[in-house]
Coordinates of C-alpha atoms and ligand atoms in Angstrom, one line a residue:
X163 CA 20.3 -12.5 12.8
X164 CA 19.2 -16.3 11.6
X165 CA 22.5 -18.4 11.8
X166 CA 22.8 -20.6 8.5
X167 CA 22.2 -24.2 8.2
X168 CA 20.3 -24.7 11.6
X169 CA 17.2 -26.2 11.8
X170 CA 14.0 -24.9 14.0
X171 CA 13.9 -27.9 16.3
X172 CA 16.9 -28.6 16.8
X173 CA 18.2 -24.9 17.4
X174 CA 15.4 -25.6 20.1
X175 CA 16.2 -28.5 21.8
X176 CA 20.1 -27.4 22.0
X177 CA 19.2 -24.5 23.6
X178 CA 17.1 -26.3 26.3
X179 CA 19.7 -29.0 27.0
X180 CA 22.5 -25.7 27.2
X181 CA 20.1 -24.8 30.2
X182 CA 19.8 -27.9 31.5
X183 CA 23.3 -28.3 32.1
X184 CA 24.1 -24.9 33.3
X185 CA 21.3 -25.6 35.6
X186 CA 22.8 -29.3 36.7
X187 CA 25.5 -27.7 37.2
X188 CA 24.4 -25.5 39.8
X189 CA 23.6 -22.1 38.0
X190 CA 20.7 -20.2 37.4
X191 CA 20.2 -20.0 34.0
X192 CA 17.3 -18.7 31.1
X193 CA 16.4 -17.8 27.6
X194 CA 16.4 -14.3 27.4
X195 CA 15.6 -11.4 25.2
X196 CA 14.9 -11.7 21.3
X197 CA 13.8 -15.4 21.5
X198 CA 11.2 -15.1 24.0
X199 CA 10.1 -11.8 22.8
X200 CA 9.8 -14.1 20.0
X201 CA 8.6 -17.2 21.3
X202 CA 5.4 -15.4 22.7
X203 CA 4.3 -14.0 19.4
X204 CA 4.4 -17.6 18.3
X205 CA 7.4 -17.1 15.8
X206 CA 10.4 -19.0 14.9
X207 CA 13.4 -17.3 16.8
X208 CA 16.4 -16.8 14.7
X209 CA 18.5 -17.8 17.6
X210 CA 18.7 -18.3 21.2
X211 CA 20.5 -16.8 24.2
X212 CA 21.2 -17.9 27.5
X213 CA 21.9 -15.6 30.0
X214 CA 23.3 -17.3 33.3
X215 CA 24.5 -16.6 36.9
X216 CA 27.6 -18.6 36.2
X217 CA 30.7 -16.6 35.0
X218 CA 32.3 -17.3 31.6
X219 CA 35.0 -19.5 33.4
X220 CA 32.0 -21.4 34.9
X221 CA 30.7 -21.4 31.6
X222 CA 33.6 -22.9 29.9
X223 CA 33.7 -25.1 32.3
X224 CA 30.4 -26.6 31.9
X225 CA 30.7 -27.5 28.4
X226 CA 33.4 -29.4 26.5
X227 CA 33.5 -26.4 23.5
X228 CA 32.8 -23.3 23.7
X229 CA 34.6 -19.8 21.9
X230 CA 34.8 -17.2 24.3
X231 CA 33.9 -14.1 22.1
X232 CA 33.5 -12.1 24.5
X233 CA 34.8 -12.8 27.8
X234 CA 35.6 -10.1 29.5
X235 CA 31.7 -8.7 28.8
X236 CA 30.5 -12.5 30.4
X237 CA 29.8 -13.6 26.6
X238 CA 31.2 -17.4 25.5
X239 CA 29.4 -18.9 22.6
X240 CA 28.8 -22.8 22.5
X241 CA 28.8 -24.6 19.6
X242 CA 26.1 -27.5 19.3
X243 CA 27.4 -30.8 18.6
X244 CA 25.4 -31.5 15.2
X245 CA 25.3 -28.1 12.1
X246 CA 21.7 -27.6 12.2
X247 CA 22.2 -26.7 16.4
X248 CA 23.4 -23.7 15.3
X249 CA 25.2 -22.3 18.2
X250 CA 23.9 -20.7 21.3
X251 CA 25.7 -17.4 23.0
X252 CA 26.1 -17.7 26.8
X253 CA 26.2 -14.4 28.6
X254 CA 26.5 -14.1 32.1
X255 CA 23.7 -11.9 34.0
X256 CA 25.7 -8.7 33.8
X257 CA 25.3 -4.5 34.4
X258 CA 26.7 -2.3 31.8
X259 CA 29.6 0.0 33.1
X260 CA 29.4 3.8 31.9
X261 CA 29.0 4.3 28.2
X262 CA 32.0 6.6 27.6
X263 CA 31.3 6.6 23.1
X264 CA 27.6 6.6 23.0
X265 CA 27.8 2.8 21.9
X266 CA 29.8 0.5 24.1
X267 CA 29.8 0.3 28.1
X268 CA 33.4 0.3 28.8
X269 CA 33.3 -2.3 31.5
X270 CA 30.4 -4.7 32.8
X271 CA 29.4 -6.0 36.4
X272 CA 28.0 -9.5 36.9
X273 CA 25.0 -9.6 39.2
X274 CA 21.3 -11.1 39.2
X275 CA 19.1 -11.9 36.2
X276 CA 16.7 -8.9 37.8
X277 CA 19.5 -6.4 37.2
X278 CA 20.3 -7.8 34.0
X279 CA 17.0 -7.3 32.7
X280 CA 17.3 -3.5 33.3
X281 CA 20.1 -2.7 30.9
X282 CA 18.4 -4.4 27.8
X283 CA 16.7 -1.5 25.4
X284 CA 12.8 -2.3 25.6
X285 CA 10.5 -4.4 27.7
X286 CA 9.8 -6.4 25.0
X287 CA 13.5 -7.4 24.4
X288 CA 14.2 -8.0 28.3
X289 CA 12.1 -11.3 29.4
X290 CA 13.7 -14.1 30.2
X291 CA 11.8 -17.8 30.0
X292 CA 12.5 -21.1 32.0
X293 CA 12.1 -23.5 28.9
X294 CA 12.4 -26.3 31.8
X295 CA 9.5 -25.1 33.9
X296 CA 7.9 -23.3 31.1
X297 CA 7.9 -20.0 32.6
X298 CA 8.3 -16.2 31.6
X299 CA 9.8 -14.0 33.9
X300 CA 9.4 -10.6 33.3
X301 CA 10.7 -7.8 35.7
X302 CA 10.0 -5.2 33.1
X303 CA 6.5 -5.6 31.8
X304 CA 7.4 -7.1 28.5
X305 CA 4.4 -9.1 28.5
X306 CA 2.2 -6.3 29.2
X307 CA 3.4 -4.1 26.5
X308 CA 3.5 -7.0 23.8
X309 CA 0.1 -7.8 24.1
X310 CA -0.8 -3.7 24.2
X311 CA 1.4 -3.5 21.0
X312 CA 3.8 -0.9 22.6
X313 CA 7.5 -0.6 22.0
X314 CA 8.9 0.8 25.3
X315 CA 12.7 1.7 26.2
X316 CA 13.5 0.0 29.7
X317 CA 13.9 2.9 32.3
X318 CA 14.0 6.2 31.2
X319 CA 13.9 6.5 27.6
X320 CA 16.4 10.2 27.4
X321 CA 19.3 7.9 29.3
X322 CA 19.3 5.0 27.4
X323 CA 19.4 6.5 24.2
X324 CA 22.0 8.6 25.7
X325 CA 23.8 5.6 26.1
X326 CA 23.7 3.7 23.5
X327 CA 22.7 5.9 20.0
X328 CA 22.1 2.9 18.1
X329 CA 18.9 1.6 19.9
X330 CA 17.2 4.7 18.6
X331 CA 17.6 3.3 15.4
X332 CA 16.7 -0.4 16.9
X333 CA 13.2 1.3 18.6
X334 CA 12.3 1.7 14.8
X335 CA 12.9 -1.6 13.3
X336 CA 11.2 -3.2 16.0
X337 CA 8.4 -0.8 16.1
X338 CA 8.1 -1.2 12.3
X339 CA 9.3 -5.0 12.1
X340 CA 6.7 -6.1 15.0
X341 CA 4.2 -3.5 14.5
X342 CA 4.2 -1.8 17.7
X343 CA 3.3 1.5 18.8
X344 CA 6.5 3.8 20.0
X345 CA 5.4 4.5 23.5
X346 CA 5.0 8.6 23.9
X347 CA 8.0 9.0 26.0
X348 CA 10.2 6.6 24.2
X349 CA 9.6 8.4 20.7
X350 CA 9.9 11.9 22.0
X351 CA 13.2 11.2 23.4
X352 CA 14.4 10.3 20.4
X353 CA 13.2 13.0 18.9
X354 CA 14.6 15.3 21.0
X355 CA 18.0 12.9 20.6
X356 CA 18.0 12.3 16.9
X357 CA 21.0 14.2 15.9
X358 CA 23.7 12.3 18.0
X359 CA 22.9 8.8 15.4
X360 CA 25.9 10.2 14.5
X361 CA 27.8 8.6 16.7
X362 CA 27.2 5.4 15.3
X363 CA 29.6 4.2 12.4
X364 CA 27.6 4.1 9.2
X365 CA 28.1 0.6 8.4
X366 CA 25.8 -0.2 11.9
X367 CA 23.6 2.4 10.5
X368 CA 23.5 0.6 7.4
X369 CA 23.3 -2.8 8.8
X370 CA 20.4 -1.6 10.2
X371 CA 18.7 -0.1 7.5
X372 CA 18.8 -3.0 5.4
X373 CA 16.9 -4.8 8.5
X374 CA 14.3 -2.4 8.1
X375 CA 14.0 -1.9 4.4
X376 CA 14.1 -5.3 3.5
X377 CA 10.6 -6.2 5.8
X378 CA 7.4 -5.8 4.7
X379 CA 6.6 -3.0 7.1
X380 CA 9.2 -1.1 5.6
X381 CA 6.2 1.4 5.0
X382 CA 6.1 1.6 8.8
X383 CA 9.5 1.8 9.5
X384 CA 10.3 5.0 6.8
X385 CA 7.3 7.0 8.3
X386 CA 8.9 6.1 11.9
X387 CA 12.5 7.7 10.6
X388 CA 10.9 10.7 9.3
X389 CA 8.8 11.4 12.4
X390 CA 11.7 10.5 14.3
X391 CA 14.0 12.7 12.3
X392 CA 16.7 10.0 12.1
X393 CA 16.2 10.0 8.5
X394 CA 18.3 13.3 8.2
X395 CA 21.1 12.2 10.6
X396 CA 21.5 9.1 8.5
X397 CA 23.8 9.6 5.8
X398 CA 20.7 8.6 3.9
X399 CA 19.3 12.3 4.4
X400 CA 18.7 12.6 0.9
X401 CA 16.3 10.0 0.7
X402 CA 14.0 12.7 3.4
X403 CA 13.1 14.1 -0.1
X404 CA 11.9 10.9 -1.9
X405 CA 8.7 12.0 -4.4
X406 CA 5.5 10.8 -2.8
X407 CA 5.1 8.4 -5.3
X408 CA 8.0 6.2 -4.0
X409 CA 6.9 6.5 -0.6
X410 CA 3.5 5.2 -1.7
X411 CA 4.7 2.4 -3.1
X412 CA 7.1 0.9 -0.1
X413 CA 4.2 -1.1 1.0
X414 CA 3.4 -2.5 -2.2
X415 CA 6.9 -3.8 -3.1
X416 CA 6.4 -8.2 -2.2
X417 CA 10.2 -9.0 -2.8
X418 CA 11.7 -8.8 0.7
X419 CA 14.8 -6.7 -0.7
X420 CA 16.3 -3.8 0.8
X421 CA 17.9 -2.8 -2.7
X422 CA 14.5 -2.5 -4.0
X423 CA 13.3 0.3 -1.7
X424 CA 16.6 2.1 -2.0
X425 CA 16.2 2.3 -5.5
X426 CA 12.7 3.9 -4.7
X427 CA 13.5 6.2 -2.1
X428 CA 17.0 7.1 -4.3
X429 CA 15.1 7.4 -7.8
X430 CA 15.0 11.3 -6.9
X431 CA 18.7 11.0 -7.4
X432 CA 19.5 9.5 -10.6
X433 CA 20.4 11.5 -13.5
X434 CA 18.2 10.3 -16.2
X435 CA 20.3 11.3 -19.3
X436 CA 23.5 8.9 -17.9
X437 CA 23.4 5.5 -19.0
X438 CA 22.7 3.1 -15.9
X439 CA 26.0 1.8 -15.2
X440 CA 27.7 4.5 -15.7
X441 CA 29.8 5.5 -12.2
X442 CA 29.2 8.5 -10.3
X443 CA 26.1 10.3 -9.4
X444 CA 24.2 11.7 -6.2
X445 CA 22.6 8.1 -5.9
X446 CA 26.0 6.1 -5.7
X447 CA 27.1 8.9 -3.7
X448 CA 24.7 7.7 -1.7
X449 CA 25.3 3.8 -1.3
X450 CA 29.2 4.6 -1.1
X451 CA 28.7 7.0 1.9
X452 CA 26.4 4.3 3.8
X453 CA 29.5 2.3 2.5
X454 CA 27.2 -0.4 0.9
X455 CA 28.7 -3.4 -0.9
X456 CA 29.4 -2.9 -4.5
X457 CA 27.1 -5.2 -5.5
X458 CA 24.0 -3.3 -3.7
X459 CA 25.1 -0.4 -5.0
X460 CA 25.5 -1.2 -8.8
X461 CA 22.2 -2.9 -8.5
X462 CA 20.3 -0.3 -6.7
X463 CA 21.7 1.9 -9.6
X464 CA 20.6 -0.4 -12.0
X465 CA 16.8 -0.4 -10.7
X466 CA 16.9 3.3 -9.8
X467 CA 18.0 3.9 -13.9
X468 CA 15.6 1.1 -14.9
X469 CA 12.8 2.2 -13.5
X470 CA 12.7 5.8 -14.6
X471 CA 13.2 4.1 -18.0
X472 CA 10.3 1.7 -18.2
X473 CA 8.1 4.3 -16.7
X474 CA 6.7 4.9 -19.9
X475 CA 7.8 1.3 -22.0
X476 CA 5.7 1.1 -25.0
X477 CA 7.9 4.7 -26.0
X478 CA 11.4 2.9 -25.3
X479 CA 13.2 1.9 -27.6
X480 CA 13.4 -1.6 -28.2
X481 CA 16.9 -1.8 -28.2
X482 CA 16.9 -0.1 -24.7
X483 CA 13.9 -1.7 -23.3
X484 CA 14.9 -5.6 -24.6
X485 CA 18.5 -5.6 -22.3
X486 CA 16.3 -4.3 -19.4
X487 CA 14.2 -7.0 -19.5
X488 CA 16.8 -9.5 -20.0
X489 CA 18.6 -9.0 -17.3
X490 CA 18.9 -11.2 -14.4
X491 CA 17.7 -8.5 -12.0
X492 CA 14.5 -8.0 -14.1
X493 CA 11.9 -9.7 -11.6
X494 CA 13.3 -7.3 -8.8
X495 CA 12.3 -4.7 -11.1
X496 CA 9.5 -5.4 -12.3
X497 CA 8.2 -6.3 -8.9
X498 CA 9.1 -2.3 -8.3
X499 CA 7.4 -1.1 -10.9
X500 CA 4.2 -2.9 -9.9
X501 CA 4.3 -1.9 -6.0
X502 CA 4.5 2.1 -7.9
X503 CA 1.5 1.0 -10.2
X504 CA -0.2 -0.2 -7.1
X505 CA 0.2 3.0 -5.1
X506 CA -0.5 6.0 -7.5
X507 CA -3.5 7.8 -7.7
X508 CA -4.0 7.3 -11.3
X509 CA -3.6 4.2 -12.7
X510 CA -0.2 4.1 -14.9
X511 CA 0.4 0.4 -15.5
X512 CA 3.9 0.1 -16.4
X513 CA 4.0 -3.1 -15.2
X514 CA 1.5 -4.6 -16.9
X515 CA 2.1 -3.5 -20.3
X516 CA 5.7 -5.1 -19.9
X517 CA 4.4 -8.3 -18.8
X518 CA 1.8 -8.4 -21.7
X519 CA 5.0 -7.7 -24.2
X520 CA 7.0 -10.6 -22.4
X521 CA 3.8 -12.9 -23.0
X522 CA 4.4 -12.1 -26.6
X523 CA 8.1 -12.4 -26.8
X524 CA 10.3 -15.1 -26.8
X525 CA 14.1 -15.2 -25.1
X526 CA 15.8 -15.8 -28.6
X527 CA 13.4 -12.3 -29.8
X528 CA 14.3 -10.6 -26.2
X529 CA 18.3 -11.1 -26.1
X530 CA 19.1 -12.7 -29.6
X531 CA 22.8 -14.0 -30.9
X532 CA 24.5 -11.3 -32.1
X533 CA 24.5 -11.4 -36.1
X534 CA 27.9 -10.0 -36.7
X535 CA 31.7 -10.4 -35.0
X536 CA 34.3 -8.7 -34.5
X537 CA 36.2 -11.1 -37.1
X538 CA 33.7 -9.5 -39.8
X539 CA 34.4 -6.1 -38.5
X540 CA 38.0 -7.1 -38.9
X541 CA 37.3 -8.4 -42.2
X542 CA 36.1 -5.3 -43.9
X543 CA 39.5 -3.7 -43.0
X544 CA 38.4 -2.0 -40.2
X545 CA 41.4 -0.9 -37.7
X546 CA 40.8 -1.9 -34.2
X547 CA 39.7 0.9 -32.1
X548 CA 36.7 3.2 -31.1
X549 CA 34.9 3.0 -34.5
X550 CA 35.5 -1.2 -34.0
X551 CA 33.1 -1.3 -30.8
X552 CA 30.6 1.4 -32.4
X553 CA 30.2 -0.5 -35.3
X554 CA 29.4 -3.9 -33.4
X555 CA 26.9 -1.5 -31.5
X556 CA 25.4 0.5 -34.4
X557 CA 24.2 -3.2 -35.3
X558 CA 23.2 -4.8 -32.3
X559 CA 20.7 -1.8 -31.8
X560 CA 19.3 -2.7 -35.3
X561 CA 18.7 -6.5 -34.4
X562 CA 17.4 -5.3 -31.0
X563 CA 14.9 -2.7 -32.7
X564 CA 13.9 -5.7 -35.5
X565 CA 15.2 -3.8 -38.5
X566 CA 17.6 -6.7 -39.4
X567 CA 16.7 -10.1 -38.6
X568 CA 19.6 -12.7 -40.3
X569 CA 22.6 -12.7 -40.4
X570 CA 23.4 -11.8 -44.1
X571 CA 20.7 -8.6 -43.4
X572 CA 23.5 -7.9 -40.3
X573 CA 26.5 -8.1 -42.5
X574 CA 25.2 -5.8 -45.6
X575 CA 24.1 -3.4 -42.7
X576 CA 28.0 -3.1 -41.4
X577 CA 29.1 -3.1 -44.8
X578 CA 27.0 -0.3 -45.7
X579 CA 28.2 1.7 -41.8
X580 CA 31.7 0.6 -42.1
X581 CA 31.4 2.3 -46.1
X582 CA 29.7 5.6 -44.5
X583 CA 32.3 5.8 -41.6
X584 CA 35.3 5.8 -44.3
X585 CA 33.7 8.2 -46.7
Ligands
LIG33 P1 17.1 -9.5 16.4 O1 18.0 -10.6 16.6 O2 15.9 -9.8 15.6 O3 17.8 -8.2 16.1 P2 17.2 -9.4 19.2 O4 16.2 -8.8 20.3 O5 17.5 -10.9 19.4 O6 16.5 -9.2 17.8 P3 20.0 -9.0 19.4 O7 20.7 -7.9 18.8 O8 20.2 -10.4 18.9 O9 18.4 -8.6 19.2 O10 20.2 -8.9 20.9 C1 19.7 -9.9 21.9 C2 19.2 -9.2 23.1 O11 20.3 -8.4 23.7 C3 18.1 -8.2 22.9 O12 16.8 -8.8 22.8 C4 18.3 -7.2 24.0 O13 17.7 -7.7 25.2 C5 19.8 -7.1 24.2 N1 20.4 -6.0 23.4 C6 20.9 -6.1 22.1 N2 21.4 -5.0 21.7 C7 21.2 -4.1 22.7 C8 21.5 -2.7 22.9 N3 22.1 -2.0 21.9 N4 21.1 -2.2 24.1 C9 20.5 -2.9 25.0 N5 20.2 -4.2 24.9 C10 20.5 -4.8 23.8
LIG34 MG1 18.9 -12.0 18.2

């Protein structure tokens, strides 16, 4: 994943002179995997790696700072000198040991950069490129598949998903991600394989999803889990019975935010007559089992609720619609509600009707000053309690729906509720 505060260039240039050196010093040493996957489909890699003959002692050697993360598996990261370096993980050429719990080899052989190739998940994720001649070298047809469009494991497909559970999951998000074809082999074996995702902890699983869910293709890469059948193994099997209309409008949604298709794919779970923040519920069932943050989860909630409420706006409420609309998460919302316009059959436009309302409405109209306190609450003689908060409600939700407008209309309204409530 991008490392913060680096900068293109100079993540670049680091990386080269972290060859250089390993290379002055006497090693072999490459770029490998992601970047130049990346590299040759002319994007910006998040980060580099280095994989390298020398062994992490060698490593350490080499360069004045270094954190070794992960020595005994060859790995030692080394820190660039200036922030925008970022920093650039060195991993010697290594073998993977047995896998003994379907996620982690349990021990690691060094050997050549040929070898190492063969234990990395697809072709297009095992090249390695000589930034100082400026040279790929691929011993497992990476290049060939990119430029075919295929996403291929390396070997045979059945063993290394065997291995390793989690690159089924990976096979989709760069499938989806890149927009690659799952070669025939690779996707059969993990349909034949699905059910063991379960091996993997959820938060990987859920790590992974929010890769996926948050891209663009995210279209691509739900259609992959269902064909796949990892969707059911996910804890997220609930969402395999998202309503067609969410599904349609995955590839509409613009705002790169996994929340946002959650909420879609999860608005089959909300119970309509709870109020949205209320706790509890198959949906937060949901987020708390893929343990997501609270924050995702209470949001997701929030859109999921939303949603089903401005389905129909002009018949809301405007006491329920206005606090919508005023809060902070509104733009993620309302770009969900236009991907849904944008993908049904018939033409509901949800979306635009809002928008014409909030051309006509000002932020004082949409979320106004309250017009009464508890002090005047308290003034009328009202004891502190249940009927205290119910009051100051009762009149917020007539400013909200316009019936009272000043403050003096507010007061002679809770007068006249504070009256009723004694009678
Ligand atoms: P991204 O960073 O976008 O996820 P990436 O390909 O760089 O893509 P990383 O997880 O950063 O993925 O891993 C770097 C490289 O390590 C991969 O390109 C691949 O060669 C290898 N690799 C990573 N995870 C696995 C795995 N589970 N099984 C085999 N090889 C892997
Ligand atoms: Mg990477």
């Amino acid at each position: 994943m991008a490392q913060t505060g680096t900068d293109p260039i100079q993540q670049r240039e680091f990386a080269f002179r972290v060859v250089q050196r390993l290379r002055d010093a006497g090693y072999e040493s490459l770029w490998a995997g992601g970047c130049v996957r990346d590299a040759l489909l002319d994007r910006q890699p998040d980060d580099y790696d280095v994989a390298t003959s020398a062994t992490p002692e060698q490593v350490m050697q080499v360069f004045r700072r270094t954190i070794p993360v992960g020595v005994s598996f060859g790995v030692v990261m080394v820190p660039g000198r200036k922030p925008g370096d970022g920093q650039i993980e060195v991993a010697t050429f290594r073998a993977d040991g047995d896998y003994l719990d379907g996620r982690h080899p349990a021990d690691v052989v060094f050997c050549s950069a040929e070898e190492d190739a063969q234990r990395r998940d697809f072709t297009i994720n095992g090249m390695f490129f000589d930034p100082i001649e400026e040279r790929v070298i691929d011993y497992v047809g990476g290049q060939d598949d990119l430029k075919a469009g295929i996403l291929r494991a390396i070997g045979n497909p059945e063993d290394r998903f065997t291995e390793d559970k989690l690159r089924m999951l990976r096979a989709v998000r760069f499938a989806a991600t890149y927009e690659l074809e799952m070669d025939a082999a690779t996707k059969s074996a993990i349909q034949r394989l699905h059910a063991d995702l379960i091996q993997v902890s959820v938060e990987r699983i859920a790590q992974e999803l929010r890769r996926m869910l948050s891209h663009s293709t995210r279209h691509i890469a739900f259609e992959y889990l269902q064909d796949t059948q990892l969707l059911k193994v996910i804890c997220a099997g609930e969402l395999a019975n998202a309503n067609s209309q969410a599904v349609n409008a995955l590839r509409h949604l613009r705002m790169p935010r996994f929340e946002s298709a959650f909420a879609l794919l999860g608005g089959h779970l909300i119970d309509p007559d709870q109020p949205p923040g209320k706790r509890g519920g198959p949906l937060q069932d949901l987020c708390r089992g893929l343990k997501l943050s609270n924050t995702e989860t209470s949001d997701i909630s929030w859109l999921a609720h939303s949603l089903f409420q401005i389905a129909a706006p002009s018949e809301l409420p405007l006491h329920q619609l206005k606090p919508i609309l005023a809060d902070p998460r509104y733009k993620l919302l309302i770009d969900i509600s236009k991907a849904v316009d944008a993908g049904a059959s018939s033409a509901p436009d949800a979306a635009r009707w809002i928008e014409h309302y909030l051309s006509d409405t000002t932020e004082q109209q949409l979320n106004p000053q309250p017009l009464v306190s508890g002090g005047d609450i308290e003034s009328l003689g009202v004891p502190k309690g249940p009927v205290f908060a119910k009051l100051l409600q009762e009149v917020r939700r007539a400013q909200l729906d316009e019936e009272v407008g000043t403050r003096e209309e507010g007061l002679a309204l809770l007068q006249r509720l504070a009256e009723s409530r004694q009678d």
